[in-house]
Structures are given as structure tokens and as C-alpha cells.
Amino acid sequence: MAAKSTWSEQVHRVLRTQNVRQIGYVPDSGLKRIIELVRADKKMCAVSLTTEEEGIALATGAWLGGERSAVLMQSSGVGNCINMLGMAIECRIPLLMIVTMRGQWAEFNPWQMPMAQATAAVLGAMGVIVQNVEAPDDIAETVAAAGKLAFNTNRAVAVAIAQRAIGTKAFK
Amino acid sequence: MSARKNGLDRRKAVAQILARRGNALVVTGLGAPTWDVAAAGDNDLNFYTWGGMGCAAMVGLGLALAQPKRRVIVITGDGEMLMAVGSLATIAVKQPRNLAIAVMDNGHYGETGMQATHTQFGVDLAGMAGAAGFRAAATVRTTAQLKTWIPRLYDNGPVFIDIKVTAENAPLVLPPRDGSLLKLRFRQALLGGA
Ligand SMILES: Cc1ncc(C[n+]2csc(CCOP(=O)(O)OP(=O)(O)O)c2C)c(N)n1
Ligand SMILES: [Mg+2]
């Protein structure tokens, strides 16, 4: 019996099926596997960013040039994007953000708390549609739905993957 | 520090750069660089930004990666580029052959009242681009240097030039500003359909 695929493998397949080619990212431990899969995929163009807002601008340029893009980040990175999101919203750029949450389930690091707890609110305030996902088995389906929403209706959509789904980072 | 008197005329420099654009795709940084490019002649293949300060170089990268056969020219200001120095590293790592960045460096935040930027105190944007790994990077101070560097903007990239221009505000030439419109007309001209 083949081992059940992980959510990272499933999401990678979704991105591939939906022709998402440029993938910007700033790492999070929860994103480790999907970043490896994207980097290994010759049909994709992985772009390591110095700050998450670069990914919003990258996605804008990609769409102007006829390509789909997604941005992967930790919840703290959402704070780095706020003003740049204004461009994506004003231009009605389809934007797919995959955000792994910290500062939730059994968090150890208090410095993660303020931004994590504000993440959904600030995205919402900017006009980004937020789709939360709690169960690992629902992640790929949620990303697929978010991608359709983004690329079919020219909207900015963020999938917020709960810390509980990924596992709490252990400091040891 | 007083406004820089010597330096190139930004309107002339931008017009000279764009005179040979052919079907190149152009991205502008907010404020005066947007007006400079509009003054050189409106074009559906200009993506003018009116906000998103710090976006210009990375919009250029996304576009260059999506359209590897087309030349992409980013024309922006020193203040806008300073807000996004990290993107110089991101771009250098991807080494897009078709991307060029030209900074209109007036040593000031012109749009907001001519406050000094770091370039006025010796911060070397071309040096930073070169150190990041741009294939070619230079500071351009004279018309002769500009003349030799313009062809390189259309040659193997990533290329970066920091053009020292005077700190005088040129007359406003305002292009369309609705973001959806700018996106749609650009995509229609480039890709057909929307
Ligand atoms: C995030 C952000 N901060 C500040 C501003 C205000 N602002 C608009 S244009 C500008 C200066 C741009 O300077 P530069 O890129 O050097 O262009 P110049 O007008 O000097 O040609 C500033 C600070 C802004 N629009 N967005
Ligand atoms: Mg300036």
C-alpha cells in the first residue's frame, strides 16, 4: 500500500494543475516540504524573496506577463505585505497567498502572537479574502478552491493554514 | 544640503532610453519616474505605478520571468529603489537576462518635498546592485556615459544604472491612474484578450 501523500505534496499538485508557475516565498518551518517540491519542479519558477512584500509585486508582474503566481509565507510575513497588497487590490491582480499560521495552537514563542492574532484582520481590512483551514486533509482542497477564486475572479485570496494542522514548532 | 544643480536632465534621459524601446515592456516607479515615462509618450505597454512604493523592480522581475523573450525596463527613483534594496538580491539570484533597471537618482524624495535620500550622502545604488550580482551595474553622470550605457540596457541582463539627474521637478505629465485599466490595457496589448 502506498503511503498517503502529505498536504505539501497535495498542494504542490494543485499548484501544478492550476498552472501556477512563479512561486515566491520566505520560508517557514511548516512550508519546508512544499518549498522543496516547488524548487525541484522544472515547470515551476521558485523565487526566494528577501521580504514577503516582494512576492506581491512579483505576482503583479507575473500576471501582467500572463503567468500565475502564488506567494508562500508565515503569518508574520503578512505584516510585511500590507501596503503592497494595495497594488494587487487596486489593479485587481489575482493573488494566491498561502500562509502558515503561528501564534495559535500551543504557541511557545510570545513574539509570534501579535502579528498572528492580527493576520486575518489586516488581510480582511486590505480586501484580501481569507480562507481558514484547520484539518490537514482539507488543505489541498482549500488551496484549490482559493486558486479558482483568485484566478477566475481576479481577487486576492489567502489560505491561512492553522498551526494545529501543521504542528506546533517544538523548541528543543 | 541644497538641491543638486549639476546632473543630467531626467526627461531627456528617459526619452533617450525609451527612444529605442521597440516592443519592450516598461514598469515605472511612483511619482516623477511615472511622469517622466508618460512625458516620453504614452504606451499600452507601460505599467505606471502610482503607489506600492518599492514594487517597481520586483514587478519587473515577475514580468521578465513570464516574458523571457521580451525586454523589460524598470524606470524608477532613488527613494523608491532604496525602499527595495533587498529586491536587488532577489533579482540577482534569478539572473533574468531580459531585465534592466534605470534609476533617476536626484538624491531626493522629489515627490514629497525634496527631502534628502541616502544616495546624496554617498550610498551607492549601482555598487549595491553590482555587489548583489547584477551582470552589469554603473553610475551614469554624463551624457557620454548615458550614450554608452543605453545599448547595454537592451543587452544581456540583469543590468542596473543609477543616473545622476538634477533635483528639479519637471512639469507634471499624468498618465491614466486606474489600476485595473492600466493592468487590462497592458495585458491586452501584450497577450491579446484580457
Ligand atoms: C510606502 C510609502 N511611503 C512613502 C510614500 C510617499 N512617497 C511618495 S513618492 C515618494 C518619494 C519618491 O522618491 P523617488 O523615488 O526618489 O522619486 P523622485 O520624486 O525623487 O523622482 C515618497 C516618499 C509612499 N507613497 N509610500
Ligand atoms: Mg529621487
Short mmCIF file of C-alpha atoms and ligand atoms in Angstrom, two decimals:
data_model
loop_
_atom_site.label_atom_id
_atom_site.label_comp_id
_atom_site.label_asym_id
_atom_site.label_seq_id
_atom_site.Cartn_x
_atom_site.Cartn_y
_atom_site.Cartn_z
CA MET A 1 0.00 0.00 0.00
CA ALA A 2 1.39 3.40 -0.95
CA ALA A 3 1.88 5.86 1.86
CA LYS A 4 -0.76 8.58 1.98
CA SER A 5 0.57 11.75 0.41
CA THR A 6 1.24 14.72 2.67
CA TRP A 7 -0.64 18.01 2.41
CA SER A 8 2.51 19.58 0.96
CA GLU A 9 2.55 17.06 -1.90
CA GLN A 10 -1.15 17.57 -2.49
CA VAL A 11 -0.83 21.36 -2.56
CA HIS A 12 2.13 21.13 -4.91
CA ARG A 13 -0.07 19.07 -7.26
CA VAL A 14 -2.87 21.63 -7.02
CA LEU A 15 -0.49 24.46 -7.94
CA ARG A 16 0.75 22.43 -10.87
CA THR A 17 -2.75 21.56 -12.08
CA GLN A 18 -3.76 25.20 -11.91
CA ASN A 19 -0.69 26.28 -13.88
CA VAL A 20 0.72 28.40 -11.11
CA ARG A 21 4.29 28.93 -12.23
CA GLN A 22 6.06 31.65 -10.26
CA ILE A 23 6.21 30.78 -6.58
CA GLY A 24 7.64 33.45 -4.27
CA TYR A 25 8.43 32.50 -0.72
CA VAL A 26 10.04 33.37 2.56
CA PRO A 27 10.47 30.11 4.47
CA ASP A 28 8.53 28.89 7.46
CA SER A 29 9.20 25.50 9.01
CA GLY A 30 5.66 24.50 8.05
CA LEU A 31 6.48 25.33 4.41
CA LYS A 32 9.72 23.33 4.31
CA ARG A 33 8.42 20.42 2.24
CA ILE A 34 6.39 22.39 -0.26
CA ILE A 35 9.32 24.72 -0.90
CA GLU A 36 11.48 21.67 -1.65
CA LEU A 37 8.85 20.32 -4.04
CA VAL A 38 8.45 23.64 -5.83
CA ARG A 39 12.20 24.11 -6.13
CA ALA A 40 12.58 20.62 -7.58
CA ASP A 41 9.78 21.15 -10.13
CA LYS A 42 11.24 22.16 -13.51
CA LYS A 43 7.88 23.51 -14.66
CA MET A 44 7.83 25.96 -11.77
CA CYS A 45 9.93 29.01 -11.07
CA ALA A 46 10.73 29.28 -7.37
CA VAL A 47 11.72 32.76 -6.23
CA SER A 48 13.32 33.10 -2.82
CA LEU A 49 12.39 36.56 -1.50
CA THR A 50 14.15 38.83 0.98
CA THR A 51 10.80 40.07 2.28
CA GLU A 52 7.25 38.92 1.64
CA GLU A 53 6.10 42.15 0.00
CA GLU A 54 8.40 41.34 -2.90
CA GLY A 55 6.13 38.38 -3.58
CA ILE A 56 3.10 40.62 -4.04
CA ALA A 57 4.99 42.71 -6.59
CA LEU A 58 6.32 39.55 -8.25
CA ALA A 59 2.78 38.20 -8.64
CA THR A 60 1.69 41.51 -10.16
CA GLY A 61 4.48 41.40 -12.73
CA ALA A 62 3.83 37.74 -13.45
CA TRP A 63 0.16 38.40 -14.13
CA LEU A 64 0.96 41.38 -16.37
CA GLY A 65 3.13 38.97 -18.32
CA GLY A 66 0.45 36.28 -18.49
CA GLU A 67 1.63 33.93 -15.75
CA ARG A 68 0.07 32.81 -12.49
CA SER A 69 1.93 33.24 -9.24
CA ALA A 70 1.49 32.27 -5.61
CA VAL A 71 3.27 33.52 -2.50
CA LEU A 72 4.13 31.32 0.46
CA MET A 73 4.77 32.88 3.85
CA GLN A 74 4.47 32.59 7.60
CA SER A 75 1.77 34.68 9.32
CA SER A 76 4.37 37.21 10.48
CA GLY A 77 5.19 37.83 6.80
CA VAL A 78 1.67 39.06 6.18
CA GLY A 79 2.61 42.15 8.15
CA ASN A 80 5.39 42.85 5.67
CA CYS A 81 2.94 42.90 2.75
CA ILE A 82 0.21 45.30 3.76
CA ASN A 83 0.92 48.37 1.63
CA MET A 84 1.97 46.28 -1.36
CA LEU A 85 -1.34 44.43 -1.20
CA GLY A 86 -2.92 47.78 -2.05
CA MET A 87 -1.44 47.49 -5.53
CA ALA A 88 -2.82 44.00 -6.11
CA ILE A 89 -6.25 45.10 -4.89
CA GLU A 90 -6.32 48.36 -6.88
CA CYS A 91 -5.24 46.56 -10.06
CA ARG A 92 -7.48 43.52 -9.44
CA ILE A 93 -4.47 41.20 -9.74
CA PRO A 94 -5.34 37.56 -8.99
CA LEU A 95 -3.24 36.75 -5.98
CA LEU A 96 -2.93 33.45 -4.15
CA MET A 97 -1.29 33.63 -0.73
CA ILE A 98 -0.56 30.50 1.26
CA VAL A 99 0.02 31.48 4.86
CA THR A 100 1.15 29.08 7.55
CA MET A 101 -0.06 30.33 10.91
CA ARG A 102 1.99 30.71 14.02
CA GLY A 103 0.81 32.21 17.27
CA GLN A 104 -2.13 29.88 17.67
CA TRP A 105 -2.35 26.32 18.96
CA ALA A 106 0.06 25.83 21.89
CA GLU A 107 2.49 28.53 20.68
CA PHE A 108 5.77 28.70 22.61
CA ASN A 109 7.17 31.98 21.26
CA PRO A 110 5.33 35.05 22.54
CA TRP A 111 6.86 37.26 19.82
CA GLN A 112 4.72 35.39 17.27
CA MET A 113 1.48 36.35 18.99
CA PRO A 114 0.71 39.96 18.00
CA MET A 115 1.07 39.53 14.22
CA ALA A 116 -0.53 36.09 14.18
CA GLN A 117 -3.59 37.29 16.03
CA ALA A 118 -3.87 40.29 13.69
CA THR A 119 -3.30 38.35 10.46
CA ALA A 120 -6.90 37.69 9.41
CA ALA A 121 -7.99 41.17 10.47
CA VAL A 122 -5.32 43.04 8.49
CA LEU A 123 -5.79 40.88 5.40
CA GLY A 124 -9.52 41.47 5.63
CA ALA A 125 -9.00 45.19 6.13
CA MET A 126 -6.99 45.32 2.88
CA GLY A 127 -9.69 43.48 0.96
CA VAL A 128 -7.98 40.10 0.80
CA ILE A 129 -10.40 37.16 1.07
CA VAL A 130 -9.24 34.84 3.86
CA GLN A 131 -9.98 31.13 3.89
CA ASN A 132 -9.01 29.35 7.09
CA VAL A 133 -8.20 25.69 7.14
CA GLU A 134 -7.84 23.61 10.29
CA ALA A 135 -7.65 19.96 9.18
CA PRO A 136 -4.63 18.65 7.21
CA ASP A 137 -6.94 16.67 4.93
CA ASP A 138 -8.74 19.88 3.88
CA ILE A 139 -5.67 21.94 2.99
CA ALA A 140 -5.25 20.94 -0.66
CA GLU A 141 -8.94 21.28 -1.39
CA THR A 142 -8.98 24.72 0.20
CA VAL A 143 -5.95 25.84 -1.83
CA ALA A 144 -7.62 24.53 -4.99
CA ALA A 145 -10.79 26.47 -4.22
CA ALA A 146 -8.80 29.59 -3.33
CA GLY A 147 -6.83 29.34 -6.57
CA LYS A 148 -10.01 29.11 -8.61
CA LEU A 149 -11.47 32.07 -6.79
CA ALA A 150 -8.32 34.14 -7.28
CA PHE A 151 -7.67 33.36 -10.93
CA ASN A 152 -11.28 33.18 -12.10
CA THR A 153 -12.47 36.35 -10.42
CA ASN A 154 -9.28 38.45 -10.22
CA ARG A 155 -9.24 38.61 -6.43
CA ALA A 156 -6.60 38.38 -3.74
CA VAL A 157 -7.18 35.25 -1.66
CA ALA A 158 -5.19 34.00 1.31
CA VAL A 159 -5.36 30.47 2.67
CA ALA A 160 -4.48 30.57 6.36
CA ILE A 161 -3.31 27.13 7.41
CA ALA A 162 -3.82 26.69 11.14
CA GLN A 163 -0.86 25.96 13.36
CA ARG A 164 -2.77 22.97 14.68
CA ALA A 165 -2.80 21.44 11.18
CA ILE A 166 0.94 21.83 10.69
CA GLY A 167 2.06 21.02 14.19
CA THR A 168 3.38 23.39 16.81
CA LYS A 169 7.07 24.18 16.50
CA ALA A 170 9.00 22.46 19.29
CA PHE A 171 11.85 24.48 20.77
CA LYS A 172 14.21 21.69 21.69
CA MET B 1 22.16 70.04 1.64
CA SER B 2 20.94 72.06 -1.31
CA ALA B 3 19.26 70.67 -4.39
CA ARG B 4 21.78 69.27 -6.86
CA LYS B 5 22.32 71.64 -9.76
CA ASN B 6 24.60 69.53 -11.91
CA GLY B 7 23.34 66.30 -13.27
CA LEU B 8 21.52 65.09 -16.32
CA ASP B 9 18.06 66.21 -17.38
CA ARG B 10 15.76 63.35 -16.34
CA ARG B 11 13.18 63.94 -19.04
CA LYS B 12 15.86 63.83 -21.74
CA ALA B 13 17.50 60.76 -20.22
CA VAL B 14 14.21 58.83 -20.08
CA ALA B 15 13.28 59.91 -23.60
CA GLN B 16 16.67 58.72 -24.87
CA ILE B 17 16.34 55.38 -23.12
CA LEU B 18 12.85 54.81 -24.47
CA ALA B 19 13.59 56.05 -27.99
CA ARG B 20 14.86 52.57 -28.81
CA ARG B 21 12.37 50.55 -26.78
CA GLY B 22 10.80 48.74 -29.74
CA ASN B 23 8.33 46.33 -28.14
CA ALA B 24 9.94 46.49 -24.70
CA LEU B 25 7.76 46.34 -21.59
CA VAL B 26 8.18 49.27 -19.20
CA VAL B 27 7.44 49.47 -15.48
CA THR B 28 7.66 52.82 -13.67
CA GLY B 29 8.26 53.71 -10.03
CA LEU B 30 5.70 56.00 -8.40
CA GLY B 31 5.90 59.77 -8.70
CA ALA B 32 8.28 61.58 -11.00
CA PRO B 33 9.58 58.49 -12.87
CA THR B 34 5.97 57.76 -13.81
CA TRP B 35 5.59 61.32 -15.13
CA ASP B 36 8.94 61.06 -16.96
CA VAL B 37 7.84 57.94 -18.81
CA ALA B 38 4.41 59.42 -19.58
CA ALA B 39 6.16 62.52 -20.94
CA ALA B 40 8.18 60.34 -23.32
CA GLY B 41 4.89 59.17 -24.86
CA ASP B 42 2.06 57.06 -23.50
CA ASN B 43 2.13 53.40 -24.49
CA ASP B 44 -0.15 50.49 -23.60
CA LEU B 45 2.98 48.52 -22.71
CA ASN B 46 3.82 50.95 -19.91
CA PHE B 47 2.77 49.80 -16.46
CA TYR B 48 2.75 53.01 -14.45
CA THR B 49 2.66 52.62 -10.70
CA TRP B 50 1.05 55.32 -8.56
CA GLY B 51 1.69 53.55 -5.26
CA GLY B 52 3.18 50.36 -3.88
CA MET B 53 6.44 52.18 -3.18
CA GLY B 54 9.27 49.63 -3.54
CA CYS B 55 7.41 47.42 -6.02
CA ALA B 56 8.92 48.51 -9.33
CA ALA B 57 11.96 46.22 -9.54
CA MET B 58 10.01 43.16 -8.43
CA VAL B 59 7.12 43.84 -10.80
CA GLY B 60 9.86 43.96 -13.41
CA LEU B 61 11.19 40.58 -12.26
CA GLY B 62 7.78 38.86 -12.38
CA LEU B 63 7.23 40.27 -15.85
CA ALA B 64 10.72 39.35 -17.07
CA LEU B 65 10.30 35.76 -15.85
CA ALA B 66 6.90 35.49 -17.51
CA GLN B 67 8.10 37.04 -20.80
CA PRO B 68 11.69 35.86 -21.28
CA LYS B 69 11.70 36.87 -24.94
CA ARG B 70 10.73 40.47 -24.25
CA ARG B 71 12.92 43.23 -22.87
CA VAL B 72 11.69 44.64 -19.55
CA ILE B 73 12.85 48.09 -18.48
CA VAL B 74 12.15 49.41 -14.98
CA ILE B 75 12.43 53.18 -14.60
CA THR B 76 12.25 54.33 -11.02
CA GLY B 77 13.51 56.83 -8.43
CA ASP B 78 16.30 56.60 -5.90
CA GLY B 79 13.85 56.76 -2.99
CA GLU B 80 11.70 54.01 -4.46
CA MET B 81 14.74 51.82 -5.13
CA LEU B 82 16.14 52.38 -1.63
CA MET B 83 12.87 51.05 -0.19
CA ALA B 84 13.51 47.79 -2.04
CA VAL B 85 17.26 47.18 -1.93
CA GLY B 86 16.55 43.58 -0.93
CA SER B 87 14.91 43.04 -4.31
CA LEU B 88 18.30 43.69 -5.94
CA ALA B 89 19.49 40.50 -4.23
CA THR B 90 16.35 38.58 -5.21
CA ILE B 91 16.75 39.65 -8.84
CA ALA B 92 20.47 38.92 -8.94
CA VAL B 93 19.84 35.35 -7.79
CA LYS B 94 17.35 34.79 -10.64
CA GLN B 95 19.66 36.45 -13.24
CA PRO B 96 16.92 37.48 -15.70
CA ARG B 97 18.72 38.17 -18.97
CA ASN B 98 15.95 40.46 -20.17
CA LEU B 99 15.65 42.82 -17.20
CA ALA B 100 17.14 46.29 -16.89
CA ILE B 101 16.67 48.86 -14.14
CA ALA B 102 17.36 52.56 -14.60
CA VAL B 103 17.17 54.78 -11.51
CA MET B 104 16.59 58.51 -11.88
CA ASP B 105 18.77 59.49 -8.94
CA ASN B 106 18.13 63.09 -7.93
CA GLY B 107 19.40 62.49 -4.38
CA HIS B 108 15.96 63.40 -3.04
CA TYR B 109 12.44 62.29 -2.38
CA GLY B 110 11.25 64.74 -5.00
CA GLU B 111 7.60 63.92 -4.90
CA THR B 112 7.16 64.68 -1.21
CA GLY B 113 9.06 67.95 -0.95
CA MET B 114 12.69 67.28 -1.88
CA GLN B 115 13.90 65.66 1.31
CA ALA B 116 17.40 64.17 1.01
CA THR B 117 17.76 60.45 0.26
CA HIS B 118 20.74 58.33 1.29
CA THR B 119 22.27 58.49 -2.20
CA GLN B 120 23.10 62.12 -1.52
CA PHE B 121 25.37 61.00 1.31
CA GLY B 122 27.32 58.54 -0.75
CA VAL B 123 25.13 55.44 -0.69
CA ASP B 124 25.96 53.78 -3.99
CA LEU B 125 22.94 52.02 -5.50
CA ALA B 126 24.88 50.78 -8.53
CA GLY B 127 27.54 49.42 -6.18
CA MET B 128 24.84 47.56 -4.26
CA ALA B 129 23.37 46.11 -7.46
CA GLY B 130 26.83 45.07 -8.63
CA ALA B 131 27.65 43.50 -5.27
CA ALA B 132 24.33 41.65 -5.33
CA GLY B 133 25.33 40.07 -8.61
CA PHE B 134 23.85 42.10 -11.43
CA ARG B 135 25.69 41.31 -14.64
CA ALA B 136 26.40 44.98 -15.22
CA ALA B 137 25.90 47.99 -12.97
CA ALA B 138 27.14 51.55 -13.17
CA THR B 139 26.58 55.11 -12.06
CA VAL B 140 25.97 57.39 -15.02
CA ARG B 141 26.91 61.06 -14.64
CA THR B 142 27.46 62.42 -18.13
CA THR B 143 25.68 62.39 -21.47
CA ALA B 144 28.59 60.45 -22.93
CA GLN B 145 28.25 57.74 -20.26
CA LEU B 146 24.50 57.62 -20.80
CA LYS B 147 25.08 57.12 -24.50
CA THR B 148 27.32 54.11 -23.91
CA TRP B 149 25.01 52.62 -21.29
CA ILE B 150 21.71 52.87 -23.17
CA PRO B 151 22.52 49.98 -25.53
CA ARG B 152 23.51 47.88 -22.51
CA LEU B 153 20.01 48.32 -21.07
CA TYR B 154 18.87 46.33 -24.09
CA ASP B 155 21.63 43.75 -23.83
CA ASN B 156 22.36 40.82 -21.52
CA GLY B 157 20.90 41.48 -18.08
CA PRO B 158 20.28 41.92 -15.32
CA VAL B 159 21.59 45.44 -15.85
CA PHE B 160 21.38 48.37 -13.46
CA ILE B 161 22.20 52.01 -13.98
CA ASP B 162 21.92 54.82 -11.49
CA ILE B 163 21.62 58.06 -13.44
CA LYS B 164 22.55 61.19 -11.54
CA VAL B 165 19.93 63.73 -12.55
CA THR B 166 19.25 67.28 -11.42
CA ALA B 167 16.92 67.80 -8.48
CA GLU B 168 14.43 69.92 -10.34
CA ASN B 169 10.83 68.90 -10.66
CA ALA B 170 9.80 68.72 -14.31
CA PRO B 171 6.22 69.68 -15.28
CA LEU B 172 3.59 67.08 -14.35
CA VAL B 173 2.57 64.75 -17.16
CA LEU B 174 -0.06 62.46 -15.72
CA PRO B 175 -0.84 59.11 -17.38
CA PRO B 176 -4.02 57.10 -16.64
CA ARG B 177 -4.19 56.11 -12.99
CA ASP B 178 -6.88 53.49 -12.53
CA GLY B 179 -5.04 50.29 -11.62
CA SER B 180 -7.48 47.94 -13.37
CA LEU B 181 -7.33 49.97 -16.53
CA LEU B 182 -3.53 50.02 -16.56
CA LYS B 183 -3.41 46.26 -16.00
CA LEU B 184 -6.03 45.45 -18.62
CA ARG B 185 -4.63 47.60 -21.37
CA PHE B 186 -1.14 46.25 -20.72
CA ARG B 187 -2.32 42.63 -20.84
CA GLN B 188 -4.46 43.27 -23.89
CA ALA B 189 -1.55 44.85 -25.76
CA LEU B 190 0.86 42.10 -24.72
CA LEU B 191 -1.28 38.98 -24.67
CA GLY B 192 -4.38 39.88 -26.67
CA GLY B 193 -7.67 39.43 -24.83
CA ALA B 194 -7.67 40.38 -21.17
C1 LIG C 1 5.21 53.32 1.46
C2 LIG C 1 5.25 54.74 1.09
N1 LIG C 1 5.96 55.62 1.80
C3 LIG C 1 6.02 56.92 1.44
C4 LIG C 1 5.30 57.37 0.36
C5 LIG C 1 5.34 58.81 -0.04
N2 LIG C 1 6.14 59.00 -1.24
C6 LIG C 1 5.58 59.08 -2.46
S1 LIG C 1 6.67 59.37 -3.67
C7 LIG C 1 7.94 59.38 -2.57
C8 LIG C 1 9.34 59.76 -2.97
C9 LIG C 1 9.83 59.04 -4.13
O1 LIG C 1 11.16 59.44 -4.27
P1 LIG C 1 11.99 58.94 -5.51
O2 LIG C 1 11.70 57.54 -5.77
O3 LIG C 1 13.41 59.31 -5.29
O4 LIG C 1 11.36 59.78 -6.71
P2 LIG C 1 11.60 61.33 -7.12
O5 LIG C 1 10.29 62.01 -6.89
O6 LIG C 1 12.69 61.89 -6.29
O7 LIG C 1 11.96 61.27 -8.55
C10 LIG C 1 7.50 59.16 -1.28
C11 LIG C 1 8.36 59.12 -0.08
C12 LIG C 1 4.54 56.41 -0.35
N3 LIG C 1 3.81 56.75 -1.43
N4 LIG C 1 4.53 55.12 0.03
MG MG C 2 14.51 60.84 -6.03
#
